[in-house]
Amino acid sequence: MKGLAPLFLGIFGTFAFSWIGLTVIPTWQIGHLNPESDEEGTDIYPRPQSGMFARGEHVYAANGCVYCHSQQVRADYIANDIERKWGNRRSAPRDYIFERPVFLGKMRMGQDLANIGARAPAPEESPSPAAQGAAVSSPPSSPGSSPASAASANASPAVPGVAGASPAAPSVQTPGAPWPIQTAGLPPMYSAAWHHVHLYAPRSINPDSNMPAYRFLYEKRRITGERSAEALELSGSDAPPAGWEVVPTYDAKCVVAYLMGLNQSHPLKEVRSVGGAPAVAPSPAPAVQGASPAPAAAGSPAAPKK
């Protein structure tokens, strides 16, 4: 009986100290964080998200994406995430104050997604899937467009992470390439159309990908009248039969809206930024009339540094 009191106190003390260290102290340190704003109060970061972003977050979690992708750019003194251009600064607690739950992740089978939205091309660089199809099938070019503009829409941007550099253009996709590289016939990397193709047929973009195909988020339907502007541009065995098209469901659109909304590139006072904003695929260079762009490699990101 004399040993029960020390045993009880030891168990109670263990749980009490754990609760204080894991709950009370972190809450005291960062629980008071609010969005950061400039002096005028116009540039506010972060902002709460809603609508399609919020629904896409639930679909993202329900399909297990969090098990293979992290959303945390680690500091340059413990990892090379910034060197990979996954962000221009490390992630900070303030980045997550509106996220419930926070998808930091504990492993990476694919690249980190904390700034996947910042890597999207500018709107003028992201033609619709239908426009992509017209560019891929040229020559001849679609009515009202010049061969130069069709080729330009299909040109290969620079490799992400190497500002101003043009990637090599091998004749076929190179398995195991350390970075995804724009491939002729595919939408611009990290555009909405590219994300849809990647979700529907991951190995059409990266032959070595072990990502499952989320085809249940898409609908195959017969074409009645004109082809839908949202129809995916697929090739090979992934393409639907003649007279059919593959279009995204609302859940697929929400997932893509969520991915394109992930952006931690905003500078924070408490975190040092490195080299400006994250690299974004630059505008394709003007193509020579009649010239077709050479296909470039598409690969998976380099293995994360442990």
PDB file of C-alpha atoms in Angstrom:
ATOM      1  CA  MET A   1       0.000   0.000   0.000  1.00  0.00           C
ATOM      2  CA  LYS A   2       2.897   2.334   0.722  1.00  0.00           C
ATOM      3  CA  GLY A   3       4.073   2.101  -2.920  1.00  0.00           C
ATOM      4  CA  LEU A   4       0.719   3.109  -4.461  1.00  0.00           C
ATOM      5  CA  ALA A   5       1.074   6.811  -3.703  1.00  0.00           C
ATOM      6  CA  PRO A   6       4.470   7.228  -5.447  1.00  0.00           C
ATOM      7  CA  LEU A   7       3.214   5.128  -8.362  1.00  0.00           C
ATOM      8  CA  PHE A   8       0.080   7.270  -8.711  1.00  0.00           C
ATOM      9  CA  LEU A   9       2.086  10.485  -8.430  1.00  0.00           C
ATOM     10  CA  GLY A  10       4.568   9.240 -11.025  1.00  0.00           C
ATOM     11  CA  ILE A  11       1.826   8.364 -13.528  1.00  0.00           C
ATOM     12  CA  PHE A  12      -0.010  11.626 -12.869  1.00  0.00           C
ATOM     13  CA  GLY A  13       3.206  13.642 -13.178  1.00  0.00           C
ATOM     14  CA  THR A  14       4.106  11.969 -16.471  1.00  0.00           C
ATOM     15  CA  PHE A  15       0.758  12.847 -18.047  1.00  0.00           C
ATOM     16  CA  ALA A  16       0.729  16.318 -16.501  1.00  0.00           C
ATOM     17  CA  PHE A  17       4.172  17.241 -17.807  1.00  0.00           C
ATOM     18  CA  SER A  18       3.339  15.766 -21.238  1.00  0.00           C
ATOM     19  CA  TRP A  19       0.136  17.811 -21.394  1.00  0.00           C
ATOM     20  CA  ILE A  20       1.945  20.977 -20.360  1.00  0.00           C
ATOM     21  CA  GLY A  21       4.766  20.429 -22.859  1.00  0.00           C
ATOM     22  CA  LEU A  22       2.593  19.417 -25.803  1.00  0.00           C
ATOM     23  CA  THR A  23      -0.484  21.591 -25.261  1.00  0.00           C
ATOM     24  CA  VAL A  24      -0.057  24.436 -22.802  1.00  0.00           C
ATOM     25  CA  ILE A  25       3.371  25.726 -23.862  1.00  0.00           C
ATOM     26  CA  PRO A  26       2.714  25.604 -27.663  1.00  0.00           C
ATOM     27  CA  THR A  27      -0.621  27.355 -27.120  1.00  0.00           C
ATOM     28  CA  TRP A  28       1.110  30.031 -25.046  1.00  0.00           C
ATOM     29  CA  GLN A  29       3.798  30.455 -27.718  1.00  0.00           C
ATOM     30  CA  ILE A  30       1.741  30.539 -30.932  1.00  0.00           C
ATOM     31  CA  GLY A  31      -1.921  30.345 -29.935  1.00  0.00           C
ATOM     32  CA  HIS A  32      -2.262  34.134 -30.115  1.00  0.00           C
ATOM     33  CA  LEU A  33      -1.116  34.443 -33.748  1.00  0.00           C
ATOM     34  CA  ASN A  34      -3.265  36.571 -36.058  1.00  0.00           C
ATOM     35  CA  PRO A  35      -3.011  37.346 -39.766  1.00  0.00           C
ATOM     36  CA  GLU A  36      -0.208  39.718 -40.672  1.00  0.00           C
ATOM     37  CA  SER A  37      -1.022  42.934 -42.524  1.00  0.00           C
ATOM     38  CA  ASP A  38       0.767  45.971 -43.871  1.00  0.00           C
ATOM     39  CA  GLU A  39       0.417  49.468 -42.420  1.00  0.00           C
ATOM     40  CA  GLU A  40      -2.610  50.241 -44.586  1.00  0.00           C
ATOM     41  CA  GLY A  41      -4.278  46.971 -43.609  1.00  0.00           C
ATOM     42  CA  THR A  42      -4.853  45.983 -47.223  1.00  0.00           C
ATOM     43  CA  ASP A  43      -2.273  43.217 -47.677  1.00  0.00           C
ATOM     44  CA  ILE A  44      -3.478  40.603 -45.214  1.00  0.00           C
ATOM     45  CA  TYR A  45      -1.990  37.120 -44.918  1.00  0.00           C
ATOM     46  CA  PRO A  46      -3.228  34.494 -44.429  1.00  0.00           C
ATOM     47  CA  ARG A  47      -6.900  34.783 -45.279  1.00  0.00           C
ATOM     48  CA  PRO A  48      -9.573  32.215 -44.448  1.00  0.00           C
ATOM     49  CA  GLN A  49     -10.664  30.064 -47.370  1.00  0.00           C
ATOM     50  CA  SER A  50     -14.129  28.793 -48.140  1.00  0.00           C
ATOM     51  CA  GLY A  51     -16.291  27.480 -50.948  1.00  0.00           C
ATOM     52  CA  MET A  52     -14.620  25.126 -53.427  1.00  0.00           C
ATOM     53  CA  PHE A  53     -11.307  25.366 -51.566  1.00  0.00           C
ATOM     54  CA  ALA A  54     -12.898  24.099 -48.345  1.00  0.00           C
ATOM     55  CA  ARG A  55     -14.712  21.257 -50.101  1.00  0.00           C
ATOM     56  CA  GLY A  56     -11.570  20.352 -52.038  1.00  0.00           C
ATOM     57  CA  GLU A  57      -9.695  20.129 -48.739  1.00  0.00           C
ATOM     58  CA  HIS A  58     -12.167  17.493 -47.520  1.00  0.00           C
ATOM     59  CA  VAL A  59     -11.938  15.518 -50.783  1.00  0.00           C
ATOM     60  CA  TYR A  60      -8.122  15.748 -50.610  1.00  0.00           C
ATOM     61  CA  ALA A  61      -8.130  14.271 -47.106  1.00  0.00           C
ATOM     62  CA  ALA A  62     -10.799  11.652 -47.849  1.00  0.00           C
ATOM     63  CA  ASN A  63      -8.732  10.228 -50.705  1.00  0.00           C
ATOM     64  CA  GLY A  64      -5.559   9.866 -48.645  1.00  0.00           C
ATOM     65  CA  CYS A  65      -3.468  12.492 -50.425  1.00  0.00           C
ATOM     66  CA  VAL A  66      -2.093  13.614 -47.067  1.00  0.00           C
ATOM     67  CA  TYR A  67      -0.320  10.261 -46.618  1.00  0.00           C
ATOM     68  CA  CYS A  68       1.987  10.825 -49.606  1.00  0.00           C
ATOM     69  CA  HIS A  69       2.306  14.619 -49.803  1.00  0.00           C
ATOM     70  CA  SER A  70       3.470  17.031 -47.139  1.00  0.00           C
ATOM     71  CA  GLN A  71       2.600  20.704 -46.855  1.00  0.00           C
ATOM     72  CA  GLN A  72       5.615  21.943 -44.967  1.00  0.00           C
ATOM     73  CA  VAL A  73       8.728  23.589 -46.412  1.00  0.00           C
ATOM     74  CA  ARG A  74      11.550  22.785 -44.042  1.00  0.00           C
ATOM     75  CA  ALA A  75      14.299  25.239 -43.135  1.00  0.00           C
ATOM     76  CA  ASP A  76      17.420  25.222 -45.299  1.00  0.00           C
ATOM     77  CA  TYR A  77      19.644  24.161 -42.401  1.00  0.00           C
ATOM     78  CA  ILE A  78      17.861  20.806 -42.005  1.00  0.00           C
ATOM     79  CA  ALA A  79      16.698  20.000 -45.551  1.00  0.00           C
ATOM     80  CA  ASN A  80      17.015  21.165 -49.145  1.00  0.00           C
ATOM     81  CA  ASP A  81      13.328  21.967 -49.714  1.00  0.00           C
ATOM     82  CA  ILE A  82      14.136  25.591 -50.565  1.00  0.00           C
ATOM     83  CA  GLU A  83      16.902  24.475 -52.925  1.00  0.00           C
ATOM     84  CA  ARG A  84      14.304  22.321 -54.715  1.00  0.00           C
ATOM     85  CA  LYS A  85      12.214  25.506 -55.115  1.00  0.00           C
ATOM     86  CA  TRP A  86       9.343  24.068 -53.113  1.00  0.00           C
ATOM     87  CA  GLY A  87       9.200  27.485 -51.438  1.00  0.00           C
ATOM     88  CA  ASN A  88      11.178  30.682 -51.019  1.00  0.00           C
ATOM     89  CA  ARG A  89      11.107  30.407 -47.223  1.00  0.00           C
ATOM     90  CA  ARG A  90      10.407  27.827 -44.562  1.00  0.00           C
ATOM     91  CA  SER A  91       6.847  27.287 -43.409  1.00  0.00           C
ATOM     92  CA  ALA A  92       5.849  29.116 -40.226  1.00  0.00           C
ATOM     93  CA  PRO A  93       3.053  28.589 -37.668  1.00  0.00           C
ATOM     94  CA  ARG A  94       1.254  31.673 -39.017  1.00  0.00           C
ATOM     95  CA  ASP A  95       0.754  29.912 -42.365  1.00  0.00           C
ATOM     96  CA  TYR A  96      -1.632  27.429 -40.753  1.00  0.00           C
ATOM     97  CA  ILE A  97      -3.787  29.510 -38.398  1.00  0.00           C
ATOM     98  CA  PHE A  98      -6.945  28.986 -40.503  1.00  0.00           C
ATOM     99  CA  GLU A  99      -6.355  25.301 -41.302  1.00  0.00           C
ATOM    100  CA  ARG A 100      -8.280  22.638 -39.393  1.00  0.00           C
ATOM    101  CA  PRO A 101      -6.755  20.100 -39.479  1.00  0.00           C
ATOM    102  CA  VAL A 102      -3.240  20.992 -40.608  1.00  0.00           C
ATOM    103  CA  PHE A 103      -1.887  18.650 -43.283  1.00  0.00           C
ATOM    104  CA  LEU A 104       1.807  18.927 -42.435  1.00  0.00           C
ATOM    105  CA  GLY A 105       2.335  15.317 -43.430  1.00  0.00           C
ATOM    106  CA  LYS A 106       4.896  12.868 -42.117  1.00  0.00           C
ATOM    107  CA  MET A 107       6.328  11.438 -45.351  1.00  0.00           C
ATOM    108  CA  ARG A 108       6.775  12.330 -49.004  1.00  0.00           C
ATOM    109  CA  MET A 109       6.058   9.887 -51.776  1.00  0.00           C
ATOM    110  CA  GLY A 110       5.648  12.945 -54.016  1.00  0.00           C
ATOM    111  CA  GLN A 111       6.754  16.534 -53.862  1.00  0.00           C
ATOM    112  CA  ASP A 112       5.708  18.959 -51.155  1.00  0.00           C
ATOM    113  CA  LEU A 113       2.491  20.848 -51.941  1.00  0.00           C
ATOM    114  CA  ALA A 114       2.754  23.832 -49.595  1.00  0.00           C
ATOM    115  CA  ASN A 115       3.360  26.156 -52.580  1.00  0.00           C
ATOM    116  CA  ILE A 116       1.887  24.147 -55.463  1.00  0.00           C
ATOM    117  CA  GLY A 117      -0.497  27.028 -56.178  1.00  0.00           C
ATOM    118  CA  ALA A 118       2.413  29.474 -56.479  1.00  0.00           C
ATOM    119  CA  ARG A 119       3.899  27.329 -59.249  1.00  0.00           C
ATOM    120  CA  ALA A 120       0.832  27.717 -61.477  1.00  0.00           C
ATOM    121  CA  PRO A 121       1.435  29.641 -64.702  1.00  0.00           C
ATOM    122  CA  ALA A 122      -0.123  33.040 -65.254  1.00  0.00           C
ATOM    123  CA  PRO A 123      -3.701  32.950 -66.634  1.00  0.00           C
ATOM    124  CA  GLU A 124      -2.587  33.953 -70.113  1.00  0.00           C
ATOM    125  CA  GLU A 125      -0.217  30.961 -70.120  1.00  0.00           C
ATOM    126  CA  SER A 126      -2.984  28.486 -69.251  1.00  0.00           C
ATOM    127  CA  PRO A 127      -5.223  27.899 -72.248  1.00  0.00           C
ATOM    128  CA  SER A 128      -8.318  25.818 -71.755  1.00  0.00           C
ATOM    129  CA  PRO A 129      -8.178  22.049 -72.378  1.00  0.00           C
ATOM    130  CA  ALA A 130     -10.000  22.581 -75.654  1.00  0.00           C
ATOM    131  CA  ALA A 131      -7.396  25.109 -76.768  1.00  0.00           C
ATOM    132  CA  GLN A 132      -4.681  22.659 -75.768  1.00  0.00           C
ATOM    133  CA  GLY A 133      -6.256  20.048 -77.974  1.00  0.00           C
ATOM    134  CA  ALA A 134      -6.246  22.431 -80.906  1.00  0.00           C
ATOM    135  CA  ALA A 135      -2.562  23.176 -80.326  1.00  0.00           C
ATOM    136  CA  VAL A 136      -1.616  19.512 -80.072  1.00  0.00           C
ATOM    137  CA  SER A 137      -3.418  18.530 -83.232  1.00  0.00           C
ATOM    138  CA  SER A 138      -1.864  21.268 -85.347  1.00  0.00           C
ATOM    139  CA  PRO A 139      -0.819  21.543 -88.084  1.00  0.00           C
ATOM    140  CA  PRO A 140      -3.209  22.475 -89.499  1.00  0.00           C
ATOM    141  CA  SER A 141      -4.074  25.105 -86.907  1.00  0.00           C
ATOM    142  CA  SER A 142      -7.594  25.813 -85.789  1.00  0.00           C
ATOM    143  CA  PRO A 143      -9.533  28.506 -87.674  1.00  0.00           C
ATOM    144  CA  GLY A 144      -8.652  32.003 -86.580  1.00  0.00           C
ATOM    145  CA  SER A 145      -5.305  31.084 -85.036  1.00  0.00           C
ATOM    146  CA  SER A 146      -1.872  31.232 -86.569  1.00  0.00           C
ATOM    147  CA  PRO A 147       0.559  28.298 -86.560  1.00  0.00           C
ATOM    148  CA  ALA A 148       2.896  30.388 -84.433  1.00  0.00           C
ATOM    149  CA  SER A 149       0.308  30.896 -81.712  1.00  0.00           C
ATOM    150  CA  ALA A 150      -0.597  27.204 -81.756  1.00  0.00           C
ATOM    151  CA  ALA A 151       3.024  26.201 -81.362  1.00  0.00           C
ATOM    152  CA  SER A 152       3.605  28.833 -78.713  1.00  0.00           C
ATOM    153  CA  ALA A 153       0.779  27.435 -76.566  1.00  0.00           C
ATOM    154  CA  ASN A 154       2.533  24.100 -76.661  1.00  0.00           C
ATOM    155  CA  ALA A 155       6.082  25.335 -76.047  1.00  0.00           C
ATOM    156  CA  SER A 156       8.068  23.915 -73.169  1.00  0.00           C
ATOM    157  CA  PRO A 157       8.690  26.236 -70.226  1.00  0.00           C
ATOM    158  CA  ALA A 158      11.862  26.160 -68.200  1.00  0.00           C
ATOM    159  CA  VAL A 159      12.558  23.556 -65.594  1.00  0.00           C
ATOM    160  CA  PRO A 160      11.062  24.602 -62.262  1.00  0.00           C
ATOM    161  CA  GLY A 161      13.733  25.763 -59.895  1.00  0.00           C
ATOM    162  CA  VAL A 162      16.183  26.993 -62.512  1.00  0.00           C
ATOM    163  CA  ALA A 163      15.128  30.532 -63.264  1.00  0.00           C
ATOM    164  CA  GLY A 164      15.513  31.486 -66.885  1.00  0.00           C
ATOM    165  CA  ALA A 165      16.912  28.105 -67.903  1.00  0.00           C
ATOM    166  CA  SER A 166      15.520  26.043 -70.739  1.00  0.00           C
ATOM    167  CA  PRO A 167      15.289  22.298 -70.201  1.00  0.00           C
ATOM    168  CA  ALA A 168      16.875  19.767 -72.436  1.00  0.00           C
ATOM    169  CA  ALA A 169      14.413  18.251 -74.865  1.00  0.00           C
ATOM    170  CA  PRO A 170      14.873  14.487 -75.158  1.00  0.00           C
ATOM    171  CA  SER A 171      12.751  12.697 -77.721  1.00  0.00           C
ATOM    172  CA  VAL A 172      10.874  10.679 -75.092  1.00  0.00           C
ATOM    173  CA  GLN A 173       9.967  11.072 -71.463  1.00  0.00           C
ATOM    174  CA  THR A 174      12.872  10.259 -69.192  1.00  0.00           C
ATOM    175  CA  PRO A 175      11.880   7.961 -66.307  1.00  0.00           C
ATOM    176  CA  GLY A 176      13.241   9.036 -62.956  1.00  0.00           C
ATOM    177  CA  ALA A 177      13.893  12.663 -63.938  1.00  0.00           C
ATOM    178  CA  PRO A 178      14.367  14.709 -60.755  1.00  0.00           C
ATOM    179  CA  TRP A 179      11.839  17.371 -61.780  1.00  0.00           C
ATOM    180  CA  PRO A 180       8.596  17.365 -63.749  1.00  0.00           C
ATOM    181  CA  ILE A 181       9.323  18.982 -67.091  1.00  0.00           C
ATOM    182  CA  GLN A 182       6.785  20.308 -69.566  1.00  0.00           C
ATOM    183  CA  THR A 183       5.945  17.700 -72.168  1.00  0.00           C
ATOM    184  CA  ALA A 184       4.585  18.540 -75.594  1.00  0.00           C
ATOM    185  CA  GLY A 185       0.905  17.708 -75.864  1.00  0.00           C
ATOM    186  CA  LEU A 186       0.190  18.364 -72.184  1.00  0.00           C
ATOM    187  CA  PRO A 187      -1.283  21.530 -70.648  1.00  0.00           C
ATOM    188  CA  PRO A 188       1.145  23.974 -68.995  1.00  0.00           C
ATOM    189  CA  MET A 189       2.534  22.502 -65.802  1.00  0.00           C
ATOM    190  CA  TYR A 190       0.556  23.153 -62.617  1.00  0.00           C
ATOM    191  CA  SER A 191      -2.313  24.768 -64.513  1.00  0.00           C
ATOM    192  CA  ALA A 192      -5.849  23.595 -63.739  1.00  0.00           C
ATOM    193  CA  ALA A 193      -5.940  21.500 -66.922  1.00  0.00           C
ATOM    194  CA  TRP A 194      -2.587  19.902 -65.989  1.00  0.00           C
ATOM    195  CA  HIS A 195      -3.850  18.985 -62.517  1.00  0.00           C
ATOM    196  CA  HIS A 196      -6.930  17.309 -64.013  1.00  0.00           C
ATOM    197  CA  VAL A 197      -4.828  15.211 -66.389  1.00  0.00           C
ATOM    198  CA  HIS A 198      -2.473  14.350 -63.514  1.00  0.00           C
ATOM    199  CA  LEU A 199      -5.336  13.237 -61.266  1.00  0.00           C
ATOM    200  CA  TYR A 200      -6.968  11.182 -64.010  1.00  0.00           C
ATOM    201  CA  ALA A 201      -3.838   9.590 -65.486  1.00  0.00           C
ATOM    202  CA  PRO A 202      -0.705  10.230 -63.366  1.00  0.00           C
ATOM    203  CA  ARG A 203       1.549   8.021 -65.474  1.00  0.00           C
ATOM    204  CA  SER A 204       0.739  10.004 -68.615  1.00  0.00           C
ATOM    205  CA  ILE A 205       2.790  12.788 -66.985  1.00  0.00           C
ATOM    206  CA  ASN A 206       5.345  10.746 -65.032  1.00  0.00           C
ATOM    207  CA  PRO A 207       5.865   7.127 -66.146  1.00  0.00           C
ATOM    208  CA  ASP A 208       7.448   6.262 -62.767  1.00  0.00           C
ATOM    209  CA  SER A 209       4.623   7.678 -60.663  1.00  0.00           C
ATOM    210  CA  ASN A 210       3.059   5.377 -58.055  1.00  0.00           C
ATOM    211  CA  MET A 211       0.179   7.763 -57.502  1.00  0.00           C
ATOM    212  CA  PRO A 212      -3.231   6.095 -57.894  1.00  0.00           C
ATOM    213  CA  ALA A 213      -5.479   7.326 -60.686  1.00  0.00           C
ATOM    214  CA  TYR A 214      -8.537   9.149 -59.338  1.00  0.00           C
ATOM    215  CA  ARG A 215     -10.736   8.377 -62.312  1.00  0.00           C
ATOM    216  CA  PHE A 216     -13.837   8.090 -60.156  1.00  0.00           C
ATOM    217  CA  LEU A 217     -13.651  11.880 -59.793  1.00  0.00           C
ATOM    218  CA  TYR A 218     -14.320  12.193 -63.537  1.00  0.00           C
ATOM    219  CA  GLU A 219     -17.215  11.353 -65.821  1.00  0.00           C
ATOM    220  CA  LYS A 220     -16.989   9.754 -69.232  1.00  0.00           C
ATOM    221  CA  ARG A 221     -19.909  10.816 -71.359  1.00  0.00           C
ATOM    222  CA  ARG A 222     -20.964  10.788 -74.982  1.00  0.00           C
ATOM    223  CA  ILE A 223     -20.383  14.009 -76.907  1.00  0.00           C
ATOM    224  CA  THR A 224     -23.632  15.634 -77.943  1.00  0.00           C
ATOM    225  CA  GLY A 225     -23.139  18.692 -80.102  1.00  0.00           C
ATOM    226  CA  GLU A 226     -19.901  20.508 -79.356  1.00  0.00           C
ATOM    227  CA  ARG A 227     -17.114  19.094 -77.234  1.00  0.00           C
ATOM    228  CA  SER A 228     -17.046  20.474 -73.685  1.00  0.00           C
ATOM    229  CA  ALA A 229     -14.422  23.125 -72.943  1.00  0.00           C
ATOM    230  CA  GLU A 230     -13.687  21.245 -69.681  1.00  0.00           C
ATOM    231  CA  ALA A 231     -12.958  17.936 -71.413  1.00  0.00           C
ATOM    232  CA  LEU A 232      -9.551  16.452 -70.581  1.00  0.00           C
ATOM    233  CA  GLU A 233      -6.958  16.150 -73.319  1.00  0.00           C
ATOM    234  CA  LEU A 234      -5.870  12.527 -73.038  1.00  0.00           C
ATOM    235  CA  SER A 235      -3.785  10.392 -75.342  1.00  0.00           C
ATOM    236  CA  GLY A 236      -2.947   6.742 -75.885  1.00  0.00           C
ATOM    237  CA  SER A 237      -4.750   4.188 -73.765  1.00  0.00           C
ATOM    238  CA  ASP A 238      -6.095   6.925 -71.494  1.00  0.00           C
ATOM    239  CA  ALA A 239      -8.077   8.593 -74.273  1.00  0.00           C
ATOM    240  CA  PRO A 240     -11.834   7.861 -74.376  1.00  0.00           C
ATOM    241  CA  PRO A 241     -13.355   6.170 -77.427  1.00  0.00           C
ATOM    242  CA  ALA A 242     -14.310   8.288 -80.427  1.00  0.00           C
ATOM    243  CA  GLY A 243     -17.421  10.291 -79.720  1.00  0.00           C
ATOM    244  CA  TRP A 244     -16.836  10.302 -75.959  1.00  0.00           C
ATOM    245  CA  GLU A 245     -15.177  12.756 -73.595  1.00  0.00           C
ATOM    246  CA  VAL A 246     -13.918  12.818 -69.998  1.00  0.00           C
ATOM    247  CA  VAL A 247     -15.019  15.782 -67.891  1.00  0.00           C
ATOM    248  CA  PRO A 248     -14.330  16.600 -64.220  1.00  0.00           C
ATOM    249  CA  THR A 249     -17.029  16.249 -61.589  1.00  0.00           C
ATOM    250  CA  TYR A 250     -17.626  18.995 -59.055  1.00  0.00           C
ATOM    251  CA  ASP A 251     -15.417  17.187 -56.531  1.00  0.00           C
ATOM    252  CA  ALA A 252     -12.557  17.063 -59.052  1.00  0.00           C
ATOM    253  CA  LYS A 253     -12.901  20.799 -59.656  1.00  0.00           C
ATOM    254  CA  CYS A 254     -12.842  21.398 -55.902  1.00  0.00           C
ATOM    255  CA  VAL A 255      -9.657  19.353 -55.440  1.00  0.00           C
ATOM    256  CA  VAL A 256      -7.940  21.335 -58.192  1.00  0.00           C
ATOM    257  CA  ALA A 257      -9.198  24.607 -56.687  1.00  0.00           C
ATOM    258  CA  TYR A 258      -7.750  23.498 -53.350  1.00  0.00           C
ATOM    259  CA  LEU A 259      -4.365  22.604 -54.857  1.00  0.00           C
ATOM    260  CA  MET A 260      -4.147  25.876 -56.748  1.00  0.00           C
ATOM    261  CA  GLY A 261      -5.000  27.754 -53.564  1.00  0.00           C
ATOM    262  CA  LEU A 262      -2.054  26.327 -51.611  1.00  0.00           C
ATOM    263  CA  ASN A 263       0.421  29.189 -51.492  1.00  0.00           C
ATOM    264  CA  GLN A 264       2.813  30.110 -48.681  1.00  0.00           C
ATOM    265  CA  SER A 265       4.947  32.432 -50.798  1.00  0.00           C
ATOM    266  CA  HIS A 266       3.755  35.568 -49.000  1.00  0.00           C
ATOM    267  CA  PRO A 267       6.655  37.100 -47.034  1.00  0.00           C
ATOM    268  CA  LEU A 268       6.422  37.031 -43.243  1.00  0.00           C
ATOM    269  CA  LYS A 269       8.291  39.309 -40.870  1.00  0.00           C
ATOM    270  CA  GLU A 270       9.361  36.442 -38.614  1.00  0.00           C
ATOM    271  CA  VAL A 271      10.767  34.320 -41.451  1.00  0.00           C
ATOM    272  CA  ARG A 272      13.606  35.162 -43.801  1.00  0.00           C
ATOM    273  CA  SER A 273      12.737  34.725 -47.477  1.00  0.00           C
ATOM    274  CA  VAL A 274      15.348  33.383 -49.890  1.00  0.00           C
ATOM    275  CA  GLY A 275      15.676  34.646 -53.432  1.00  0.00           C
ATOM    276  CA  GLY A 276      12.241  36.197 -53.837  1.00  0.00           C
ATOM    277  CA  ALA A 277       9.106  34.331 -54.833  1.00  0.00           C
ATOM    278  CA  PRO A 278       9.072  30.625 -55.702  1.00  0.00           C
ATOM    279  CA  ALA A 279       9.932  29.793 -59.255  1.00  0.00           C
ATOM    280  CA  VAL A 280       6.948  29.841 -61.581  1.00  0.00           C
ATOM    281  CA  ALA A 281       6.993  28.405 -65.053  1.00  0.00           C
ATOM    282  CA  PRO A 282       7.890  31.350 -67.299  1.00  0.00           C
ATOM    283  CA  SER A 283       5.994  32.343 -70.401  1.00  0.00           C
ATOM    284  CA  PRO A 284       6.843  30.135 -73.372  1.00  0.00           C
ATOM    285  CA  ALA A 285       9.172  31.808 -75.824  1.00  0.00           C
ATOM    286  CA  PRO A 286       7.632  32.833 -79.155  1.00  0.00           C
ATOM    287  CA  ALA A 287       7.710  29.875 -81.472  1.00  0.00           C
ATOM    288  CA  VAL A 288       8.941  29.966 -85.030  1.00  0.00           C
ATOM    289  CA  GLN A 289       6.101  29.631 -87.486  1.00  0.00           C
ATOM    290  CA  GLY A 290       5.681  26.042 -88.578  1.00  0.00           C
ATOM    291  CA  ALA A 291       8.034  24.669 -85.951  1.00  0.00           C
ATOM    292  CA  SER A 292       6.776  22.050 -83.538  1.00  0.00           C
ATOM    293  CA  PRO A 293       8.086  22.006 -79.960  1.00  0.00           C
ATOM    294  CA  ALA A 294      10.257  19.108 -78.962  1.00  0.00           C
ATOM    295  CA  PRO A 295       8.800  16.923 -76.204  1.00  0.00           C
ATOM    296  CA  ALA A 296      10.558  17.214 -72.883  1.00  0.00           C
ATOM    297  CA  ALA A 297      10.899  14.864 -70.001  1.00  0.00           C
ATOM    298  CA  ALA A 298       8.384  14.509 -67.197  1.00  0.00           C
ATOM    299  CA  GLY A 299       9.566  12.988 -63.953  1.00  0.00           C
ATOM    300  CA  SER A 300       9.077  12.760 -60.262  1.00  0.00           C
ATOM    301  CA  PRO A 301      10.739  15.047 -57.715  1.00  0.00           C
ATOM    302  CA  ALA A 302      13.967  14.177 -56.049  1.00  0.00           C
ATOM    303  CA  ALA A 303      13.798  12.044 -52.953  1.00  0.00           C
ATOM    304  CA  PRO A 304      13.397  14.218 -49.848  1.00  0.00           C
ATOM    305  CA  LYS A 305      16.378  14.754 -47.649  1.00  0.00           C
ATOM    306  CA  LYS A 306      15.838  13.062 -44.295  1.00  0.00           C
TER     307      LYS A 306
END
